[in-house]
Each structure stands twice: as structure tokens, then as C-alpha cells.
Amino acid sequence: MRAVHTFLLTVLATVSTATAAASVQADSGIREPAAALQPFLATYDAWNGGRPAGAATMRLAREDGHWLLGLDVTGNRGLARWVRLDIDQDTVFDVVGDQYRPLRQSTRRKALFVDREVEGVYDWAAGSARWEGDIKAARRQPVALREGDMGGLLINLAIVRDAAPGRRLGYRFVDGGRVREHEYAVAEATEKVEVDGLSWEALRVSRTNGGDDETILWVARGVPTPVRILQREDGEDGIDLRLVAYEGVH
């Protein structure tokens, strides 16, 4: 079942690619203030290796005085359907100044012969984060937090917020007991992105320090979530999430 395990990890790597608004280098123009967060529901088609694999929904909502960002990925075609892939991921967070501050996180991955759940808590008073559940012992150790650290799902909000033509973005990823630095470059101009009959003028945002593992996102003005998220390995397309619908939720 190695292929199933690899597929699960690749899906999570794509939607959790990197986050933590540690630094945003200045661009040549004046950027408009970021819009205030508004609840939304977005629907994606999920592809793998150029073939349809399933569907994903991303939801941002207010719950109990905090923000909740949730992602549900369901495999209904090809290998993903055969292994009955289902991934649910939630992040509870607050907005503090211009930062998204994660508080709690949970991930459940289900597939044929696989049922794993991991939960994490970001304790800002103690200055550390810790994860428990179906995770390696080494990753259960406390991780020291810095201002601006975020978990994986918040990348979708952070990059939408920060992207502007020609910008360089720096992020510190703190998720699942891991800490990584990620750097991104934003294109100088928009390009047309077409998905399922929809068309956007979107900025391409590319990770620059991922080696042979590429992560590319496209961000369109006025759309609260990336219109496309693509993971490439050794020059070949892997997981590809393509936005097909979104709406505000009240």
C-alpha cells in the first residue's frame, strides 16, 4: 500500500504547502491594504498526474469567536476512488494585527487500510506548539514558536493576502512537528487561467527553494482562495487543485 500512503502525503503537501508570514519583501509599487476576511465556501476539482481524482471543498467560517478554515478532499475517480480517499483538515485561528495566528489544528486521513488522525495545539502563552496522535515520536516534541508562524492550511489565506506583482514572500512553516523555511516569487504580471469554463487573470506564485518539488499557486483579484494549486515533482504534474466555484457564506 506504499502508493496509497504516498498519494495521501502528496495531497496534504499540496494543500498545506507552506505558511507563516515571516517576511514579505517590498515590491516596486504601492500595495492596497489587504481586505478583511469574509466567510466563503470554495469547491475544487482534484487531479493527479493529469487525471481526474476527486473533489475538494475549502470553507472559512466564524465559530465561537474564532476563525475556522477547513478542507475536505474526497477521492471519487481513479486510484483515489479505489482506495476511498478522504482527508479532513481544520485550523482554528485568530487575526492578530496583520497576522493569522493558529490556535488548534486537526487532520484525519482515511483510505483503504489507513485511518490516521493528528491534532496540534499552538500555545502562544507558553511559546510552543505540540502535536499528538498518529505521528512519529520525534514530531511529538514541542516546537518553539515565533511571531508569524502558521500551519499549512493558512497558506491559502496568507498568499492571497500577500501576493502582489514582483513580490518575494518568505514563510516559516510550523506544522505536524516540523519547521521549514519557504520562499516564493510572485510574477510581474497576471496570466489567464481557465478552469472548467471559468477564466481568471491571475498572478502566478512559485516556490523558489523547493528543489525538484515545485509548488505553484495562482491568485486572482477579488477571489478569497487560490484559483489553482499545483504540485510538480521532477518536472511532472502531481496533485492539481482547480477552483470551479466559490461563494460568500453568511
mmCIF file of C-alpha atoms in Angstrom:
data_model
loop_
_atom_site.group_PDB
_atom_site.id
_atom_site.type_symbol
_atom_site.label_atom_id
_atom_site.label_comp_id
_atom_site.label_asym_id
_atom_site.label_seq_id
_atom_site.Cartn_x
_atom_site.Cartn_y
_atom_site.Cartn_z
ATOM 1 C CA MET A 1 0.000 0.000 0.000
ATOM 2 C CA ARG A 2 3.000 2.333 -0.424
ATOM 3 C CA ALA A 3 1.273 4.026 -3.384
ATOM 4 C CA VAL A 4 -1.735 4.869 -1.200
ATOM 5 C CA HIS A 5 0.460 6.329 1.537
ATOM 6 C CA THR A 6 2.433 8.393 -0.989
ATOM 7 C CA PHE A 7 -0.758 9.683 -2.586
ATOM 8 C CA LEU A 8 -2.148 10.772 0.800
ATOM 9 C CA LEU A 9 1.041 12.617 1.686
ATOM 10 C CA THR A 10 1.168 14.323 -1.703
ATOM 11 C CA VAL A 11 -2.380 15.641 -1.346
ATOM 12 C CA LEU A 12 -1.568 17.076 2.066
ATOM 13 C CA ALA A 13 1.690 18.569 0.808
ATOM 14 C CA THR A 14 -0.169 20.345 -1.967
ATOM 15 C CA VAL A 15 -2.871 21.948 0.153
ATOM 16 C CA SER A 16 -0.551 22.521 3.109
ATOM 17 C CA THR A 17 2.368 23.654 1.117
ATOM 18 C CA ALA A 18 3.916 26.238 3.450
ATOM 19 C CA THR A 19 2.910 29.044 5.612
ATOM 20 C CA ALA A 20 3.811 31.646 8.157
ATOM 21 C CA ALA A 21 4.078 35.211 7.116
ATOM 22 C CA ALA A 22 7.570 35.665 8.462
ATOM 23 C CA SER A 23 8.672 38.228 5.886
ATOM 24 C CA VAL A 24 7.367 39.961 2.818
ATOM 25 C CA GLN A 25 9.971 41.794 0.782
ATOM 26 C CA ALA A 26 8.948 45.107 -0.687
ATOM 27 C CA ASP A 27 7.874 45.364 -4.308
ATOM 28 C CA SER A 28 8.236 48.352 -6.569
ATOM 29 C CA GLY A 29 4.656 49.586 -6.244
ATOM 30 C CA ILE A 30 2.278 50.639 -3.505
ATOM 31 C CA ARG A 31 0.085 47.754 -2.451
ATOM 32 C CA GLU A 32 -3.502 48.230 -1.372
ATOM 33 C CA PRO A 33 -4.379 47.195 2.213
ATOM 34 C CA ALA A 34 -5.490 43.583 2.494
ATOM 35 C CA ALA A 35 -9.240 43.097 2.546
ATOM 36 C CA ALA A 36 -10.811 41.928 5.793
ATOM 37 C CA LEU A 37 -11.541 38.211 5.982
ATOM 38 C CA GLN A 38 -15.021 37.159 4.916
ATOM 39 C CA PRO A 39 -16.537 33.667 5.199
ATOM 40 C CA PHE A 40 -16.539 31.648 1.975
ATOM 41 C CA LEU A 41 -17.089 28.188 0.538
ATOM 42 C CA ALA A 42 -14.874 27.098 -2.373
ATOM 43 C CA THR A 43 -15.081 23.942 -4.495
ATOM 44 C CA TYR A 44 -12.116 22.439 -6.349
ATOM 45 C CA ASP A 45 -11.652 19.647 -8.844
ATOM 46 C CA ALA A 46 -8.724 17.456 -7.769
ATOM 47 C CA TRP A 47 -6.389 15.978 -10.395
ATOM 48 C CA ASN A 48 -3.406 13.674 -10.012
ATOM 49 C CA GLY A 49 -0.816 13.219 -12.738
ATOM 50 C CA GLY A 50 -3.080 14.906 -15.269
ATOM 51 C CA ARG A 51 -6.054 12.637 -14.488
ATOM 52 C CA PRO A 52 -9.255 13.430 -12.540
ATOM 53 C CA ALA A 53 -9.006 12.167 -8.949
ATOM 54 C CA GLY A 54 -11.821 13.724 -6.937
ATOM 55 C CA ALA A 55 -13.150 16.913 -5.404
ATOM 56 C CA ALA A 56 -12.207 19.236 -2.570
ATOM 57 C CA THR A 57 -14.026 21.903 -0.602
ATOM 58 C CA MET A 58 -12.455 24.697 1.408
ATOM 59 C CA ARG A 59 -14.500 26.656 3.926
ATOM 60 C CA LEU A 60 -13.770 29.738 6.010
ATOM 61 C CA ALA A 61 -16.232 30.479 8.809
ATOM 62 C CA ARG A 62 -16.581 32.222 12.163
ATOM 63 C CA GLU A 63 -17.143 29.846 15.071
ATOM 64 C CA ASP A 64 -17.120 30.588 18.811
ATOM 65 C CA GLY A 65 -15.306 33.889 18.382
ATOM 66 C CA HIS A 66 -12.511 32.443 16.216
ATOM 67 C CA TRP A 67 -11.952 31.720 12.540
ATOM 68 C CA LEU A 68 -12.184 28.147 11.235
ATOM 69 C CA LEU A 69 -10.527 27.153 7.958
ATOM 70 C CA GLY A 70 -11.482 23.662 6.821
ATOM 71 C CA LEU A 71 -10.557 21.458 3.888
ATOM 72 C CA ASP A 72 -12.233 18.221 2.794
ATOM 73 C CA VAL A 73 -10.734 16.141 -0.027
ATOM 74 C CA THR A 74 -12.722 13.171 -1.364
ATOM 75 C CA GLY A 75 -11.438 10.758 -3.981
ATOM 76 C CA ASN A 76 -14.153 9.729 -6.430
ATOM 77 C CA ARG A 77 -12.152 8.827 -9.538
ATOM 78 C CA GLY A 78 -9.216 6.613 -10.440
ATOM 79 C CA LEU A 79 -6.865 5.403 -7.692
ATOM 80 C CA ALA A 80 -8.315 7.872 -5.184
ATOM 81 C CA ARG A 81 -11.766 6.327 -5.621
ATOM 82 C CA TRP A 82 -10.444 2.795 -5.375
ATOM 83 C CA VAL A 83 -8.708 3.497 -2.051
ATOM 84 C CA ARG A 84 -11.724 5.512 -0.806
ATOM 85 C CA LEU A 85 -9.574 8.548 -0.080
ATOM 86 C CA ASP A 86 -10.986 11.057 2.411
ATOM 87 C CA ILE A 87 -8.960 13.833 4.057
ATOM 88 C CA ASP A 88 -10.394 16.317 6.550
ATOM 89 C CA GLN A 89 -8.245 19.135 7.853
ATOM 90 C CA ASP A 90 -9.252 22.031 10.136
ATOM 91 C CA THR A 91 -7.369 25.001 11.537
ATOM 92 C CA VAL A 92 -8.795 27.316 14.198
ATOM 93 C CA PHE A 93 -7.095 30.718 14.208
ATOM 94 C CA ASP A 94 -7.325 34.378 15.177
ATOM 95 C CA VAL A 95 -6.321 37.524 13.326
ATOM 96 C CA VAL A 96 -3.772 39.463 15.389
ATOM 97 C CA GLY A 97 -2.711 42.679 13.705
ATOM 98 C CA ASP A 98 -1.811 41.643 10.169
ATOM 99 C CA GLN A 99 -1.045 38.032 11.106
ATOM 100 C CA TYR A 100 -3.093 34.851 11.063
ATOM 101 C CA ARG A 101 -2.346 33.135 14.378
ATOM 102 C CA PRO A 102 -3.190 29.395 14.523
ATOM 103 C CA LEU A 103 -4.630 28.033 17.765
ATOM 104 C CA ARG A 104 -5.646 24.434 17.063
ATOM 105 C CA GLN A 105 -5.323 22.036 14.177
ATOM 106 C CA SER A 106 -6.622 18.595 13.275
ATOM 107 C CA THR A 107 -6.053 16.292 10.316
ATOM 108 C CA ARG A 108 -7.737 12.969 9.592
ATOM 109 C CA ARG A 109 -6.651 10.821 6.661
ATOM 110 C CA LYS A 110 -8.786 7.853 5.693
ATOM 111 C CA ALA A 111 -8.273 5.380 2.886
ATOM 112 C CA LEU A 112 -8.203 1.645 2.319
ATOM 113 C CA PHE A 113 -6.422 0.166 5.387
ATOM 114 C CA VAL A 114 -5.492 3.693 6.535
ATOM 115 C CA ASP A 115 -7.126 5.732 9.307
ATOM 116 C CA ARG A 116 -4.846 8.302 10.888
ATOM 117 C CA GLU A 117 -5.588 11.359 12.978
ATOM 118 C CA VAL A 118 -3.261 14.082 14.230
ATOM 119 C CA GLU A 119 -4.113 17.029 16.469
ATOM 120 C CA GLY A 120 -1.974 20.040 17.273
ATOM 121 C CA VAL A 121 -2.145 22.973 19.682
ATOM 122 C CA TYR A 122 -0.323 26.284 19.249
ATOM 123 C CA ASP A 123 0.161 27.579 22.806
ATOM 124 C CA TRP A 124 1.208 31.191 22.299
ATOM 125 C CA ALA A 125 1.310 31.908 26.043
ATOM 126 C CA ALA A 126 3.875 29.129 26.504
ATOM 127 C CA GLY A 127 5.582 29.921 23.195
ATOM 128 C CA SER A 128 5.403 26.375 21.851
ATOM 129 C CA ALA A 129 3.332 24.067 19.658
ATOM 130 C CA ARG A 130 2.816 20.329 20.074
ATOM 131 C CA TRP A 131 1.163 17.540 18.076
ATOM 132 C CA GLU A 132 -0.191 14.164 19.150
ATOM 133 C CA GLY A 133 -1.893 11.194 17.553
ATOM 134 C CA ASP A 134 -0.714 9.072 14.627
ATOM 135 C CA ILE A 135 2.615 10.831 14.224
ATOM 136 C CA LYS A 136 6.263 9.886 14.711
ATOM 137 C CA ALA A 137 7.571 10.207 18.260
ATOM 138 C CA ALA A 138 10.165 12.773 17.186
ATOM 139 C CA ARG A 139 7.405 15.029 15.894
ATOM 140 C CA ARG A 140 5.534 14.958 19.194
ATOM 141 C CA GLN A 141 8.223 17.097 20.792
ATOM 142 C CA PRO A 142 7.367 20.774 21.499
ATOM 143 C CA VAL A 143 8.302 23.244 18.782
ATOM 144 C CA ALA A 144 9.296 26.773 19.798
ATOM 145 C CA LEU A 145 7.012 29.368 18.211
ATOM 146 C CA ARG A 146 7.921 32.697 16.645
ATOM 147 C CA GLU A 147 5.600 35.562 15.836
ATOM 148 C CA GLY A 148 4.072 34.920 12.419
ATOM 149 C CA ASP A 149 4.342 31.101 12.491
ATOM 150 C CA MET A 150 1.404 29.299 10.938
ATOM 151 C CA GLY A 151 0.289 25.812 9.977
ATOM 152 C CA GLY A 152 -0.115 24.507 6.463
ATOM 153 C CA LEU A 153 -3.712 25.348 5.583
ATOM 154 C CA LEU A 154 -3.243 29.046 6.250
ATOM 155 C CA ILE A 155 -1.015 29.285 3.185
ATOM 156 C CA ASN A 156 -4.170 29.701 1.133
ATOM 157 C CA LEU A 157 -5.061 32.861 3.015
ATOM 158 C CA ALA A 158 -1.542 34.202 3.557
ATOM 159 C CA ILE A 159 -0.523 34.082 -0.092
ATOM 160 C CA VAL A 160 -3.843 35.518 -1.271
ATOM 161 C CA ARG A 161 -3.297 38.332 1.218
ATOM 162 C CA ASP A 162 0.367 38.967 0.405
ATOM 163 C CA ALA A 163 0.685 38.387 -3.342
ATOM 164 C CA ALA A 164 1.456 41.459 -5.447
ATOM 165 C CA PRO A 165 3.334 41.772 -8.773
ATOM 166 C CA GLY A 166 7.067 41.189 -8.388
ATOM 167 C CA ARG A 167 6.970 40.439 -4.680
ATOM 168 C CA ARG A 168 9.188 37.968 -2.833
ATOM 169 C CA LEU A 169 7.420 36.172 0.006
ATOM 170 C CA GLY A 170 9.086 34.459 2.967
ATOM 171 C CA TYR A 171 7.231 31.990 5.201
ATOM 172 C CA ARG A 172 8.093 29.803 8.191
ATOM 173 C CA PHE A 173 6.105 26.574 8.115
ATOM 174 C CA VAL A 174 5.341 25.079 11.550
ATOM 175 C CA ASP A 175 3.104 22.059 11.169
ATOM 176 C CA GLY A 176 2.996 18.447 12.320
ATOM 177 C CA GLY A 177 6.114 18.822 14.456
ATOM 178 C CA ARG A 178 8.128 20.182 11.528
ATOM 179 C CA VAL A 179 9.687 23.589 10.894
ATOM 180 C CA ARG A 180 10.656 24.690 7.395
ATOM 181 C CA GLU A 181 11.519 27.923 5.640
ATOM 182 C CA HIS A 182 9.736 28.567 2.355
ATOM 183 C CA GLU A 183 10.369 31.284 -0.209
ATOM 184 C CA TYR A 184 8.084 32.339 -3.049
ATOM 185 C CA ALA A 185 8.312 34.635 -6.046
ATOM 186 C CA VAL A 186 5.273 36.419 -7.470
ATOM 187 C CA ALA A 187 5.135 37.012 -11.228
ATOM 188 C CA GLU A 188 5.421 40.555 -12.558
ATOM 189 C CA ALA A 189 2.142 40.306 -14.481
ATOM 190 C CA THR A 190 -1.050 38.265 -14.498
ATOM 191 C CA GLU A 191 -1.783 35.396 -16.878
ATOM 192 C CA LYS A 192 -5.053 33.833 -17.980
ATOM 193 C CA VAL A 193 -6.087 30.737 -16.021
ATOM 194 C CA GLU A 194 -9.018 28.714 -17.357
ATOM 195 C CA VAL A 195 -10.725 26.002 -15.314
ATOM 196 C CA ASP A 196 -13.965 24.238 -16.200
ATOM 197 C CA GLY A 197 -15.248 27.084 -18.341
ATOM 198 C CA LEU A 198 -14.203 29.779 -15.854
ATOM 199 C CA SER A 199 -11.456 32.260 -16.670
ATOM 200 C CA TRP A 200 -9.362 34.456 -14.378
ATOM 201 C CA GLU A 201 -6.484 36.880 -14.756
ATOM 202 C CA ALA A 202 -4.241 35.540 -12.016
ATOM 203 C CA LEU A 203 -0.770 36.061 -10.586
ATOM 204 C CA ARG A 204 1.496 33.025 -10.567
ATOM 205 C CA VAL A 205 3.203 32.446 -7.205
ATOM 206 C CA SER A 206 6.059 29.908 -7.325
ATOM 207 C CA ARG A 207 8.114 28.389 -4.553
ATOM 208 C CA THR A 208 11.793 29.057 -5.206
ATOM 209 C CA ASN A 209 13.574 26.847 -2.655
ATOM 210 C CA GLY A 210 11.775 23.521 -3.000
ATOM 211 C CA GLY A 211 14.340 21.788 -5.201
ATOM 212 C CA ASP A 212 12.730 19.239 -7.540
ATOM 213 C CA ASP A 213 9.410 19.588 -5.699
ATOM 214 C CA GLU A 214 7.624 22.594 -7.161
ATOM 215 C CA THR A 215 4.583 24.315 -5.686
ATOM 216 C CA ILE A 216 2.759 26.847 -7.858
ATOM 217 C CA LEU A 217 -0.346 28.822 -6.934
ATOM 218 C CA TRP A 218 -2.437 31.237 -8.985
ATOM 219 C CA VAL A 219 -4.119 34.129 -7.178
ATOM 220 C CA ALA A 220 -6.845 36.264 -8.765
ATOM 221 C CA ARG A 221 -8.006 39.677 -7.615
ATOM 222 C CA GLY A 222 -11.191 39.501 -5.565
ATOM 223 C CA VAL A 223 -11.092 35.697 -5.146
ATOM 224 C CA PRO A 224 -10.514 34.718 -1.476
ATOM 225 C CA THR A 225 -8.636 31.479 -2.199
ATOM 226 C CA PRO A 226 -6.142 30.388 -4.898
ATOM 227 C CA VAL A 227 -7.797 29.581 -8.226
ATOM 228 C CA ARG A 228 -5.300 26.784 -8.789
ATOM 229 C CA ILE A 229 -2.711 24.935 -6.670
ATOM 230 C CA LEU A 230 -0.248 22.675 -8.493
ATOM 231 C CA GLN A 231 2.381 20.322 -7.075
ATOM 232 C CA ARG A 232 5.081 19.144 -9.507
ATOM 233 C CA GLU A 233 7.781 16.551 -8.876
ATOM 234 C CA ASP A 234 10.818 16.158 -11.136
ATOM 235 C CA GLY A 235 9.081 18.243 -13.791
ATOM 236 C CA GLU A 236 5.912 16.131 -13.805
ATOM 237 C CA ASP A 237 2.479 17.302 -12.661
ATOM 238 C CA GLY A 238 1.299 15.706 -9.423
ATOM 239 C CA ILE A 239 -1.682 16.873 -7.377
ATOM 240 C CA ASP A 240 -3.534 19.738 -9.052
ATOM 241 C CA LEU A 241 -6.451 21.541 -7.350
ATOM 242 C CA ARG A 242 -8.550 23.697 -9.696
ATOM 243 C CA LEU A 243 -11.207 26.076 -8.403
ATOM 244 C CA VAL A 244 -14.597 25.517 -10.037
ATOM 245 C CA ALA A 245 -16.887 27.554 -7.738
ATOM 246 C CA TYR A 246 -16.869 29.795 -4.696
ATOM 247 C CA GLU A 247 -19.397 31.844 -2.792
ATOM 248 C CA GLY A 248 -19.652 34.017 0.272
ATOM 249 C CA VAL A 249 -21.267 32.393 3.295
ATOM 250 C CA HIS A 250 -23.358 34.398 5.761
#
